[in-house]
Coordinates of C-alpha atoms and ligand atoms in Angstrom, one line a residue:
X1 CA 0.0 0.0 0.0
X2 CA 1.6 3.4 -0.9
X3 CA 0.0 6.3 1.1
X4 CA 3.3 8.3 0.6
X5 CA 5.2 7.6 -2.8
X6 CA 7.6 9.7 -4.6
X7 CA 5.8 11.2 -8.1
X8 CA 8.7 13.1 -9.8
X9 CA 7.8 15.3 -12.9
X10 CA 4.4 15.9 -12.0
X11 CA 6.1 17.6 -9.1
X12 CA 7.7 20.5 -11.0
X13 CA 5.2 23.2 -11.3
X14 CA 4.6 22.9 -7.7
X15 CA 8.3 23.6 -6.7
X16 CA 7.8 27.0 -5.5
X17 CA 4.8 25.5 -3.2
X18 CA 7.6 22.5 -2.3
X19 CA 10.4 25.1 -1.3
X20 CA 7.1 26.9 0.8
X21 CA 6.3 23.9 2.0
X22 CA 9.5 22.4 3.0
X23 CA 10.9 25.9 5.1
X24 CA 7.3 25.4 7.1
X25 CA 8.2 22.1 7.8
X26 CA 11.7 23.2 9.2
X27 CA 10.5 25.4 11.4
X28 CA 7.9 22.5 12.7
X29 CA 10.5 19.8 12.9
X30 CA 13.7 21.8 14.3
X31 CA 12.9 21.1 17.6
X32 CA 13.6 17.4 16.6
X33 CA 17.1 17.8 15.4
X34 CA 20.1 16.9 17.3
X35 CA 21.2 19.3 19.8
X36 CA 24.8 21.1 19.0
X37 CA 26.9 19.7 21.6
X38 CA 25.6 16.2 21.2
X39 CA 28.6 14.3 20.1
X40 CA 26.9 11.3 19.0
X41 CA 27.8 9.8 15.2
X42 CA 24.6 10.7 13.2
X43 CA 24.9 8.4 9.6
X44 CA 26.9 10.3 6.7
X45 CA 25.4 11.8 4.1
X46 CA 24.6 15.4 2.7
X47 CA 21.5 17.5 4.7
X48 CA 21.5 19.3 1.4
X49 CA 20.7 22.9 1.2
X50 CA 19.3 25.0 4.3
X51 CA 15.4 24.4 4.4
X52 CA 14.8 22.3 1.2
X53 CA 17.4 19.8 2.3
X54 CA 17.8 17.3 -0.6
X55 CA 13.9 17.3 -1.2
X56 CA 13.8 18.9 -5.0
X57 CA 17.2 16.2 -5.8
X58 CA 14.6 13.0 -4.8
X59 CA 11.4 14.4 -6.1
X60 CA 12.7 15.2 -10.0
X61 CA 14.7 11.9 -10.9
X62 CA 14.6 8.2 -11.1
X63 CA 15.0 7.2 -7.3
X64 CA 17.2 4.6 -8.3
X65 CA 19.6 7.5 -9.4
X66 CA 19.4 9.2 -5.9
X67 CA 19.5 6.3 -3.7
X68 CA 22.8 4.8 -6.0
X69 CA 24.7 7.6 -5.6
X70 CA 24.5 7.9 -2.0
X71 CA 25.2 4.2 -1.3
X72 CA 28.1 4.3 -3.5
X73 CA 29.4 7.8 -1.4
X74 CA 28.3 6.5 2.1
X75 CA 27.4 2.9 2.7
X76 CA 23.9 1.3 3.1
X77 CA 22.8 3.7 5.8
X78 CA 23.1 7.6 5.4
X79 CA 21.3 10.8 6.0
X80 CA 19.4 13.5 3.9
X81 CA 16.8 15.8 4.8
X82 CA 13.7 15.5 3.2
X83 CA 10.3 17.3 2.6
X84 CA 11.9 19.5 6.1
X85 CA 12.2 16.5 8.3
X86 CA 15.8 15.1 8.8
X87 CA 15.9 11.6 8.4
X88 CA 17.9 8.0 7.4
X89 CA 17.7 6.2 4.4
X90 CA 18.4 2.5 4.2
X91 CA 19.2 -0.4 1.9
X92 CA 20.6 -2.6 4.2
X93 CA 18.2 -5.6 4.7
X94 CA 19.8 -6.1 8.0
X95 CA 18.5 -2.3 9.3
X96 CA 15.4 -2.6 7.5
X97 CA 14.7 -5.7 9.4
X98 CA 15.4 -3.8 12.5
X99 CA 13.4 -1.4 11.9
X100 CA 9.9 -3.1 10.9
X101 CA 10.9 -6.3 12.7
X102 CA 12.4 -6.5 15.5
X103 CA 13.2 -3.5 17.2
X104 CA 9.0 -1.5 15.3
X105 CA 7.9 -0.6 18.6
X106 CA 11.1 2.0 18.5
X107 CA 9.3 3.0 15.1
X108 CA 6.1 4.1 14.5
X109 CA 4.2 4.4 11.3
X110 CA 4.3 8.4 9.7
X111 CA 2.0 10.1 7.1
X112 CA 1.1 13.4 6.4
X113 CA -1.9 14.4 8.2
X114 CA -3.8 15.4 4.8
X115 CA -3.3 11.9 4.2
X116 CA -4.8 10.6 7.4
X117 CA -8.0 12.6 7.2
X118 CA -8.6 11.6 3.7
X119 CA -8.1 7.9 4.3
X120 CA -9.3 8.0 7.5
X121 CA -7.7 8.5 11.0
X122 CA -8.9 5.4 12.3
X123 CA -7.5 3.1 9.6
X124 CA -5.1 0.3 10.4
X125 CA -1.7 2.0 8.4
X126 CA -1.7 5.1 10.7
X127 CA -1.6 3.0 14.1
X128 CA 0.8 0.8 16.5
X129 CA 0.2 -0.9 19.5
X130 CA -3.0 -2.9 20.6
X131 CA -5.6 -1.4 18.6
X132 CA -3.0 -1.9 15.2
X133 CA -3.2 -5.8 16.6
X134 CA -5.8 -6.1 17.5
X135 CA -7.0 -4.3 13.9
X136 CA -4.6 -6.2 11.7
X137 CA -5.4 -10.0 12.9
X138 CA -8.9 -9.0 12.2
X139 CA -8.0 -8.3 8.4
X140 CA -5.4 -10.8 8.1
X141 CA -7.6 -13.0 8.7
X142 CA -10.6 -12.2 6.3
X143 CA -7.5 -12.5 3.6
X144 CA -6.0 -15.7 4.8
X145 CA -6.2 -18.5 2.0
X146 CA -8.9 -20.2 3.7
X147 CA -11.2 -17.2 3.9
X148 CA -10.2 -16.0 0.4
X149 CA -10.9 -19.3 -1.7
X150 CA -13.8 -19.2 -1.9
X151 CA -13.9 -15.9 -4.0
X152 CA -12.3 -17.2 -6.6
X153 CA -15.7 -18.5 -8.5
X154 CA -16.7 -14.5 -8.5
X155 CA -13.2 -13.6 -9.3
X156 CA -13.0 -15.5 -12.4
X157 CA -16.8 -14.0 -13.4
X158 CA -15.5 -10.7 -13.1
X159 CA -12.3 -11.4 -15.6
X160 CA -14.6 -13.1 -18.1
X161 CA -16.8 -10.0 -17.7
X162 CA -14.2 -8.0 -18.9
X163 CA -12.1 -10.0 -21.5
X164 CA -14.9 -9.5 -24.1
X165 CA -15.4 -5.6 -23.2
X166 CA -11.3 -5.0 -23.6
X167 CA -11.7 -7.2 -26.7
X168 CA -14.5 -5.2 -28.2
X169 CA -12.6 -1.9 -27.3
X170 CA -9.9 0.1 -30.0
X171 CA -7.7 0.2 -27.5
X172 CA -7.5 0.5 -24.1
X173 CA -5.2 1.8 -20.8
X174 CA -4.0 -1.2 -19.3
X175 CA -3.5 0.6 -16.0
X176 CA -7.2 2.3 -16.2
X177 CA -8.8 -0.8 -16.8
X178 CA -6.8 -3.2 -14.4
X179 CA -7.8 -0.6 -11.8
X180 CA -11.5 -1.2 -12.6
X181 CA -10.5 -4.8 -12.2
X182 CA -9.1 -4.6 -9.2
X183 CA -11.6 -2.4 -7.7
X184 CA -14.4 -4.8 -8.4
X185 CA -12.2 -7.3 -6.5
X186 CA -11.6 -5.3 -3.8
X187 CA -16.0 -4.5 -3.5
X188 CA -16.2 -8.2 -3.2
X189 CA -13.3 -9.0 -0.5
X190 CA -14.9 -6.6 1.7
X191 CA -18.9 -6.6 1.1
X192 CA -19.1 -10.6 0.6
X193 CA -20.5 -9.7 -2.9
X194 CA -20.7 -7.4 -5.9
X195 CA -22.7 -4.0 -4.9
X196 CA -25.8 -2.9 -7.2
X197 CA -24.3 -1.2 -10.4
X198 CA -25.4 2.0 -9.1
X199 CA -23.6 1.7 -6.0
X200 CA -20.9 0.4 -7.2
X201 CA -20.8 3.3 -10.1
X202 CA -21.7 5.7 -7.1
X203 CA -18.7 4.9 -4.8
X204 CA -16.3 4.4 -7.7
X205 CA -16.8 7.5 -8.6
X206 CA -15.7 9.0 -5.0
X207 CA -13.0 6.8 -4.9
X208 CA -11.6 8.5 -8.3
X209 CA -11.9 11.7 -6.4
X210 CA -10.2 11.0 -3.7
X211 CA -7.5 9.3 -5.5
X212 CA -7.1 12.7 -7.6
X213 CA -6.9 14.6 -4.3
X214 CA -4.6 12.0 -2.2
X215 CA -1.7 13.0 -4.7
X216 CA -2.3 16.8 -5.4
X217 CA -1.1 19.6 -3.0
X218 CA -2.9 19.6 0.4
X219 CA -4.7 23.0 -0.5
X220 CA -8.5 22.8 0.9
X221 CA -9.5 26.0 -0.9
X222 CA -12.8 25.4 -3.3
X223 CA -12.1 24.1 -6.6
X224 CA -8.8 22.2 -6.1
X225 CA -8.8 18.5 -6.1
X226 CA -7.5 18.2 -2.6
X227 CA -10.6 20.0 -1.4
X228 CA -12.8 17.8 -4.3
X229 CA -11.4 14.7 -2.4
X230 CA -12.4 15.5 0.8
X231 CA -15.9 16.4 -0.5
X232 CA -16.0 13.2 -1.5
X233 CA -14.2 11.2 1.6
X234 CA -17.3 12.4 3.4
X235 CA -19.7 11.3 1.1
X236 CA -17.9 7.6 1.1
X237 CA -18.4 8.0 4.9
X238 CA -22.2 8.4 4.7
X239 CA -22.4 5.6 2.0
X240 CA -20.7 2.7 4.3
X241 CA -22.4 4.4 7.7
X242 CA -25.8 3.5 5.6
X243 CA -24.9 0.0 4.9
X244 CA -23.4 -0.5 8.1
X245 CA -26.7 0.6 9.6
X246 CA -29.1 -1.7 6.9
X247 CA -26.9 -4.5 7.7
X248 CA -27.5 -4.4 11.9
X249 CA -30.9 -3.5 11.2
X250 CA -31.6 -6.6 9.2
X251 CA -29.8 -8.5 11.6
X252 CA -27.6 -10.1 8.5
X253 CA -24.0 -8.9 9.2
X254 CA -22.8 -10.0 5.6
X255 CA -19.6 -11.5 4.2
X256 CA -16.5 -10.1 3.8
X257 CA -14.2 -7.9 5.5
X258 CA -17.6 -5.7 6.6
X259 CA -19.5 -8.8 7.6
X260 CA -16.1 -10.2 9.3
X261 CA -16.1 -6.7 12.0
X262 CA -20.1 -6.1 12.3
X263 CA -20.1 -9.5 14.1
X264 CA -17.5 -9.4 16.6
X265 CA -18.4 -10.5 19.8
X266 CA -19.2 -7.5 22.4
X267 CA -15.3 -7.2 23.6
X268 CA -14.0 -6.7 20.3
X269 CA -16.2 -4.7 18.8
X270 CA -15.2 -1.8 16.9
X271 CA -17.3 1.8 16.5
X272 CA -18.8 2.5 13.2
X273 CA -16.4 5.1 12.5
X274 CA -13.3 2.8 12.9
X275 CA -15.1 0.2 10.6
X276 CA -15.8 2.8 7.9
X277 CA -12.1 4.1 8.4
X278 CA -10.9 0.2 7.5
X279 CA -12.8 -0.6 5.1
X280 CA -12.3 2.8 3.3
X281 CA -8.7 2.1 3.3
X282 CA -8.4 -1.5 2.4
X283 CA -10.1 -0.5 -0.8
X284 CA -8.0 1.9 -1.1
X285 CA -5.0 0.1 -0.3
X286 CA -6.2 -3.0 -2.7
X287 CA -6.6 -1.5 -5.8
X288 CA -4.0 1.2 -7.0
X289 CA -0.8 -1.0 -6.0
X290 CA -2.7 -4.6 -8.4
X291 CA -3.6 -2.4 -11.0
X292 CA -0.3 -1.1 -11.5
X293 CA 1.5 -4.6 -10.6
X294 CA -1.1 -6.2 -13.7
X295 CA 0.2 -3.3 -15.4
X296 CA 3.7 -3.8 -15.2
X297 CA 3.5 -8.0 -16.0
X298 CA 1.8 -7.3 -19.2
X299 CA 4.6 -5.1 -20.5
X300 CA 7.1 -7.8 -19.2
X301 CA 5.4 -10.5 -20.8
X302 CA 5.0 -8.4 -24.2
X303 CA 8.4 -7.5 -23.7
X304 CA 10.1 -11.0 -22.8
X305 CA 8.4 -13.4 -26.1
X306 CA 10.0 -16.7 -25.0
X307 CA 8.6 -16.1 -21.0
X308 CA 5.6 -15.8 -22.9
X309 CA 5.0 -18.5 -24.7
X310 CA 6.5 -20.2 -21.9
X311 CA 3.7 -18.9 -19.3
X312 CA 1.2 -19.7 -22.2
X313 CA 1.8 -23.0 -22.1
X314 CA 1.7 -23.2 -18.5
X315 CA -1.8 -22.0 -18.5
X316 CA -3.0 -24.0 -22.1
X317 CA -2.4 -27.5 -19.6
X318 CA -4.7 -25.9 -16.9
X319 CA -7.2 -24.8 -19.4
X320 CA -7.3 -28.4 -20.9
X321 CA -7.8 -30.1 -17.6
X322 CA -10.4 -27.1 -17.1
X323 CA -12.2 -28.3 -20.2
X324 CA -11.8 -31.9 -19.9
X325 CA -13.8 -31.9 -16.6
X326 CA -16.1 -28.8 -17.5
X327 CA -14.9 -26.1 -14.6
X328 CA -13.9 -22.7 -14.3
X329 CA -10.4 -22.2 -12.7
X330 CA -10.3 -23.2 -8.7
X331 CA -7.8 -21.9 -6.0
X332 CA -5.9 -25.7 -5.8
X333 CA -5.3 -24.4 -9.9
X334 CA -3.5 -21.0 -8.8
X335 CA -1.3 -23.2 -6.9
X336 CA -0.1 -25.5 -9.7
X337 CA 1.3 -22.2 -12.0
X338 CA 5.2 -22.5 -10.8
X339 CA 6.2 -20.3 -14.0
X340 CA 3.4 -17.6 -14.1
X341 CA 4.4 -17.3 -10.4
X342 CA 7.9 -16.5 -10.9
X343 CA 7.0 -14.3 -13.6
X344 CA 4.7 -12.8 -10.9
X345 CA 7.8 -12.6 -8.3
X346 CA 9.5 -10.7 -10.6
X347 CA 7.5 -8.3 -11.7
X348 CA 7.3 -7.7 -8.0
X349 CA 10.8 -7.3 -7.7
X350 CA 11.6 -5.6 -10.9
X351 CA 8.4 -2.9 -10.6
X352 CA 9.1 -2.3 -7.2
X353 CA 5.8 -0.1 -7.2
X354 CA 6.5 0.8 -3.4
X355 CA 10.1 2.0 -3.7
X356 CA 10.6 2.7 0.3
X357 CA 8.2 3.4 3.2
X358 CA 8.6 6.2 6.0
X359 CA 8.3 5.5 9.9
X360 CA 9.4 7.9 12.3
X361 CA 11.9 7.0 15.5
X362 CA 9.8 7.4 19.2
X363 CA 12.8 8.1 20.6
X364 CA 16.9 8.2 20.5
X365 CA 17.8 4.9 18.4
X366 CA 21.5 3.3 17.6
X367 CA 21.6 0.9 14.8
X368 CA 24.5 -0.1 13.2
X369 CA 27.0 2.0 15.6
X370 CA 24.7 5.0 13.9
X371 CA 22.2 7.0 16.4
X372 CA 18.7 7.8 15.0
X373 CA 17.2 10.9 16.8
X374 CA 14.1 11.1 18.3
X375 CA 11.4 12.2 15.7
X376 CA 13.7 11.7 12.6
X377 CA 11.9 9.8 9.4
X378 CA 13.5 6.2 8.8
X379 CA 13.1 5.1 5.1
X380 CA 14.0 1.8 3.9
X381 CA 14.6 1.6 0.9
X382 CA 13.0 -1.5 -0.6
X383 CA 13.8 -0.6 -4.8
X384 CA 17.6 -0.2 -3.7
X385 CA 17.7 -4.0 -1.8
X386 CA 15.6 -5.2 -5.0
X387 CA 18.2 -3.9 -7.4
X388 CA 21.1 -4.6 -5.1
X389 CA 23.5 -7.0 -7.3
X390 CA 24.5 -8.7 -3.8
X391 CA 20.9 -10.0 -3.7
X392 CA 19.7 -9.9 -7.3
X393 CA 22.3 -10.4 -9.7
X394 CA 22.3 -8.6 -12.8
X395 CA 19.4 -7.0 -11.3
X396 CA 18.3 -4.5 -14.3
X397 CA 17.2 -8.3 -16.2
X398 CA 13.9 -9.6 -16.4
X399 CA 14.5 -12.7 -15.2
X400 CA 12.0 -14.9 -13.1
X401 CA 14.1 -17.9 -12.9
X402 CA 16.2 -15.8 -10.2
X403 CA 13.0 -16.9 -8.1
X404 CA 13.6 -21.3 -8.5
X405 CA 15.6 -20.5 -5.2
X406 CA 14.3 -18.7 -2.6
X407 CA 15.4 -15.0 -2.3
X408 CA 18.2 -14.1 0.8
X409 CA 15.7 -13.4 4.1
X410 CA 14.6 -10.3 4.3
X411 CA 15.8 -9.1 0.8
X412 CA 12.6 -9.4 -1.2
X413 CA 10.1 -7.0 0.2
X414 CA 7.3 -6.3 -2.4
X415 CA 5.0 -6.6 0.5
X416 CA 7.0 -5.1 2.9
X417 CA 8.3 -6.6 6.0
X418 CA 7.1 -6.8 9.7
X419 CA 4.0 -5.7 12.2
X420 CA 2.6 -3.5 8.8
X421 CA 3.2 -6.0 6.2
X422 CA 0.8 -6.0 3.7
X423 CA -2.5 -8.4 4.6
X424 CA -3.6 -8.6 1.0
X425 CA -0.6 -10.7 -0.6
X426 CA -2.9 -13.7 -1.7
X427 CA -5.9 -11.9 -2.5
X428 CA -3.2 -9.7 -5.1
X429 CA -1.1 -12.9 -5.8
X430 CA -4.9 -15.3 -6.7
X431 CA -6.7 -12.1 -8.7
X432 CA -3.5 -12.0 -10.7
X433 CA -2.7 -15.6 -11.9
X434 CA -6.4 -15.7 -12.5
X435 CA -6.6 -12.7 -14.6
X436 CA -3.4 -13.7 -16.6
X437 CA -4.9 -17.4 -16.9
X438 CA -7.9 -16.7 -18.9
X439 CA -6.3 -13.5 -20.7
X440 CA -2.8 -15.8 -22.4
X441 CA -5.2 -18.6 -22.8
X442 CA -7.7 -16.8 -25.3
X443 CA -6.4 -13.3 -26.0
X444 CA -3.2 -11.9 -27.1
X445 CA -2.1 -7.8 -27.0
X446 CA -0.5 -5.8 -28.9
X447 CA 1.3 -2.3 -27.8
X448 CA -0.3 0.8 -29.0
X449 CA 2.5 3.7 -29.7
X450 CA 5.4 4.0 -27.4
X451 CA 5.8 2.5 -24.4
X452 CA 8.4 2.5 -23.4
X453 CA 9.2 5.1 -20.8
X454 CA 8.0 5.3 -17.0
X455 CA 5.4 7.5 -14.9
X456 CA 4.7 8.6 -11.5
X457 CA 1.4 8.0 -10.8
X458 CA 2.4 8.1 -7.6
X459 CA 3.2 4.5 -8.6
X460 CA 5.8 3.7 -11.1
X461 CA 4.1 2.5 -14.2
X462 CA 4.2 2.2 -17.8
X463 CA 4.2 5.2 -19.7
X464 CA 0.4 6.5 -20.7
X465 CA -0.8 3.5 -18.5
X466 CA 0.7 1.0 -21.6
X467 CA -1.8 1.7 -23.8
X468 CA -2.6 -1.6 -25.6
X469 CA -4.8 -3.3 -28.2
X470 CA -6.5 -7.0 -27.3
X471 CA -7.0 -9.8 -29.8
X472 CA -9.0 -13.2 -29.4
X473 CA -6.4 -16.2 -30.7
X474 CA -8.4 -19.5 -31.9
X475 CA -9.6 -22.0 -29.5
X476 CA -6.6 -24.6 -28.5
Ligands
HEM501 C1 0.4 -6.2 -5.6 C2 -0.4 -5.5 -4.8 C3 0.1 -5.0 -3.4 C4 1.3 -4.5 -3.0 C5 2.6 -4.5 -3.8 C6 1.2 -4.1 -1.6 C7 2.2 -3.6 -0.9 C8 2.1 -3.3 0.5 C9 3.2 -2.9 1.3 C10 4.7 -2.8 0.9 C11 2.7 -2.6 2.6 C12 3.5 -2.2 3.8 C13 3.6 -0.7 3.9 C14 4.5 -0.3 5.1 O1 5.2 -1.1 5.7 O2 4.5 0.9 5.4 C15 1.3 -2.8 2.5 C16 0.4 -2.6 3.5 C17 -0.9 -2.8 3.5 N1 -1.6 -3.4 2.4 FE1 -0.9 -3.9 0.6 N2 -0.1 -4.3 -1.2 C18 -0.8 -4.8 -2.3 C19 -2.1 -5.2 -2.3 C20 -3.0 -5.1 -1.2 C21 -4.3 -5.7 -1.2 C22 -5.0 -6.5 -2.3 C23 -4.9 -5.3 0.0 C24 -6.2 -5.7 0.5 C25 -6.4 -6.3 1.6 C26 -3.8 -4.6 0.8 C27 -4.0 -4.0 2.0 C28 -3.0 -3.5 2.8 C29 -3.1 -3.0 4.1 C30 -4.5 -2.9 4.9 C31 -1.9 -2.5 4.6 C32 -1.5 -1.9 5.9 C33 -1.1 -2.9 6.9 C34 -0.7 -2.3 8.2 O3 -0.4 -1.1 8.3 O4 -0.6 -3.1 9.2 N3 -2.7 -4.5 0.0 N4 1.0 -3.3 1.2

């Protein structure tokens, strides 16, 4: 889930609202800097210039550029200043482990407070401690395997809703449309079922708004999208308060994530505000981050032929056995697709669509002989351990047979690491294969223009969202 990301281009007309941005910020977070005659080693690096520290360097080139440099310079642990808050950058699995492992308590979890309100302060990301336990084994476990299987029936009729649509279509945006896949996935993990097309039109719609705002400046003035998006957050909030209340009135709590917390047992219960918070996240959390991952592994199946026709085949065996006894595709099914799982491992890995996450030190921290103020931002740097050649070899290659052995622990992170690791990894992994199975199996695409190139959106992704055009092959 990426509720802070790094867009880069689209960040240049609002560098004179950065530099504004990043001097307020100073003058917040001075306090939490280290006091002049403490002698203790902070990690090298550059603070960059006064104020804007090395915010403008990050935010307008490839982060693989940034974070290189500085590793090659410094080591695997150094300092900048970003955004106005001092803080440490990482790729060493080792500290990264450290700090969403074993030593999170010492870190907690740090977003923008624009970013809160709109998702929703009560949401699971924001928190640590009991209620972030007691929260997250409540949606791990309406995402487990077990609890997830048996969506895979309405999975599989949404993807064979769309093929024919995408077929029938000029062209379309890969990334637009794999987000309106993954939405419809994400309505059904947490409602139990597919809303009425209204509804589900109705809260779509708000969810685009929001998306718009989440990335845009946090300027609640009339007009701009920020203030659009909250508009629309609060709407979102009166829509789930309505079906939480139908559902207790009807006495029918529901599948899903939504059924899952409306029948906890007194002691656990949750208030309807901190339900409408999670659920408004985990949407929000699901979708983006597939859509761009689906994205990515149909440029690098385009773009690697042999992997292909290789996946193809892998899928073509399935389908037979699929036809031979007269079924759609079942979960045992995702589980016998070694290839297209490798494939989907490195996409992962290569894509990197989260490059780092922030969390903040709660107090004075030494790592690695290094001391970690009170209050500063701790960044590890997932991208850099994913293209680190120690780990990956020859990491700039495609290559999914890297995956036939199990990566180095704590090296392959697409999903993060720790207490806040991501509790949707099957429900992304099974929506995947299952999409890919029935689209290698029937259809085949085409690019449409260039596409080569990459864009912020905050995620990395194809240029123009791969633009692509899709073709049904005969029957096998
Ligand atoms: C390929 C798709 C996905 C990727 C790459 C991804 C990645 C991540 C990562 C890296 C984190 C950890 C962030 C951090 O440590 O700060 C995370 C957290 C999270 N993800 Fe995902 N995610 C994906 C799909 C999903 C789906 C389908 C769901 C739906 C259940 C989901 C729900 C969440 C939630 C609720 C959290 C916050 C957990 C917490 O704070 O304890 N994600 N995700």
């Amino acid at each position: 889930m990426s509720l802070l990301q790094q867009p880069l281009l689209p960040f240049l007309p609002f560098v004179p609202f950065l530099l504004l941005l990043t001097i307020l910020c100073h003058f917040i977070h001075r306090r939490r800097g280290l006091p002049e005659n403490d002698k203790r080693r902070l990690p090298p690096g550059s603070m960059g210039w006064p104020y804007i520290g090395e915010t403008l360097s990050l935010y307008t080139q490839n982060p693989n550029n940034f974070f290189s440099k500085r590793q090659k310079r410094h080591g695997k642990i150094f300092k900048s200043h970003i955004l106005g808050c001092p803080c440490v950058m990482t790729s060493s699995p080792e500290v990264a482990k450290t700090v969403l492992v074993t030593q999170s308590h010492l870190f907690k979890p740090t977003y923008p407070t624009s970013k809160e309100m709109m998702i929703g302060p009560e949401a699971v990301f924001f928190h640590q401690g009991s209620y972030h336990s007691h929260l997250k084994k409540l949606i791990r476990s309406s995402f487990l395997p077990s609890a997830i299987k048996g969506l895979v029936p309405k999975i599989e009729s949404i993807v064979l809703d769309f093929l024919p649509v995408w077929e029938h279509s000029k062209v379309i945006n890969t990334l637009h449309e794999m987000k309106k896949y993954s939405y419809q996935v994400a309505i059904i993990s947490v409602f139990g079922k597919k809303l009425e097309v209204d509804e589900m039109e109705g809260v779509k719609h708000l969810y685009q708004c929001i998306e718009k705002g989440y990335n845009s400046m946090p300027l609640d003035l009339p007009g701009t999208p920020f203030h659009k998006a909250m508009k629309a957050r609060k709407l979102l909030n009166e829509k789930l308060r309505k079906m939480i209340e139908m559902r207790r009135e009807n006495g029918e709590h529901g599948g899903g994530l939504l059924g899952l917390l409306l029948g906890l047992k007194e002691k656990d219960q949750l208030s309807d505000s901190q339900i409408a918070d999670n659920i408004i996240g985990v949407i929000f959390a699901a979708h983006d981050t597939t859509a761009s991952v689906l994205t990515w592994l149909l440029k690098y199946l385009h773009d690697n032929p042999h992997l292909l026709d290789a996946v193809k085949m892998e899928q073509e065996e399935i389908k037979c056995t699929r036809l031979e006894t007269n079924r759609g595709i079942t979960w045992d099914d995702t589980r016998r697709m070694p290839l297209t799982t490798r494939v989907l491992q490195e996409t992962l890995r290569s894509a990197s669509i989260l490059s780092f996450t922030f969390r903040e030190a709660v107090e004075d921290v030494e790592i690695d002989g290094y001391l970690i103020p009170r209050g500063w931002k701790v960044l590890p740097l997932f991208r850099a351990i994913h293209y680190s050649s120690d780990f990956f070899p020859n990491p700039d290659k495609f290559d999914p047979s890297r995956f036939e052995v199990a990566p180095r622990a704590n090296t392959y992170m697409p999903f993060g690491n720790g207490v806040h690791s991501c509790p949707g990894s099957e429900l992304a992994k099974v929506e995947t294969l299952i999409l890919i199975h029935h689209l290698i199996t029937s259809y085949r695409w085409d690019m449409v223009g260039d596409h080569d190139g990459i864009q912020y959106v905050p995620f990395p992704v194809p240029k123009q969202g791969l633009p692509i055009k899709i073709h049904r092959i005969s029957e096998i």
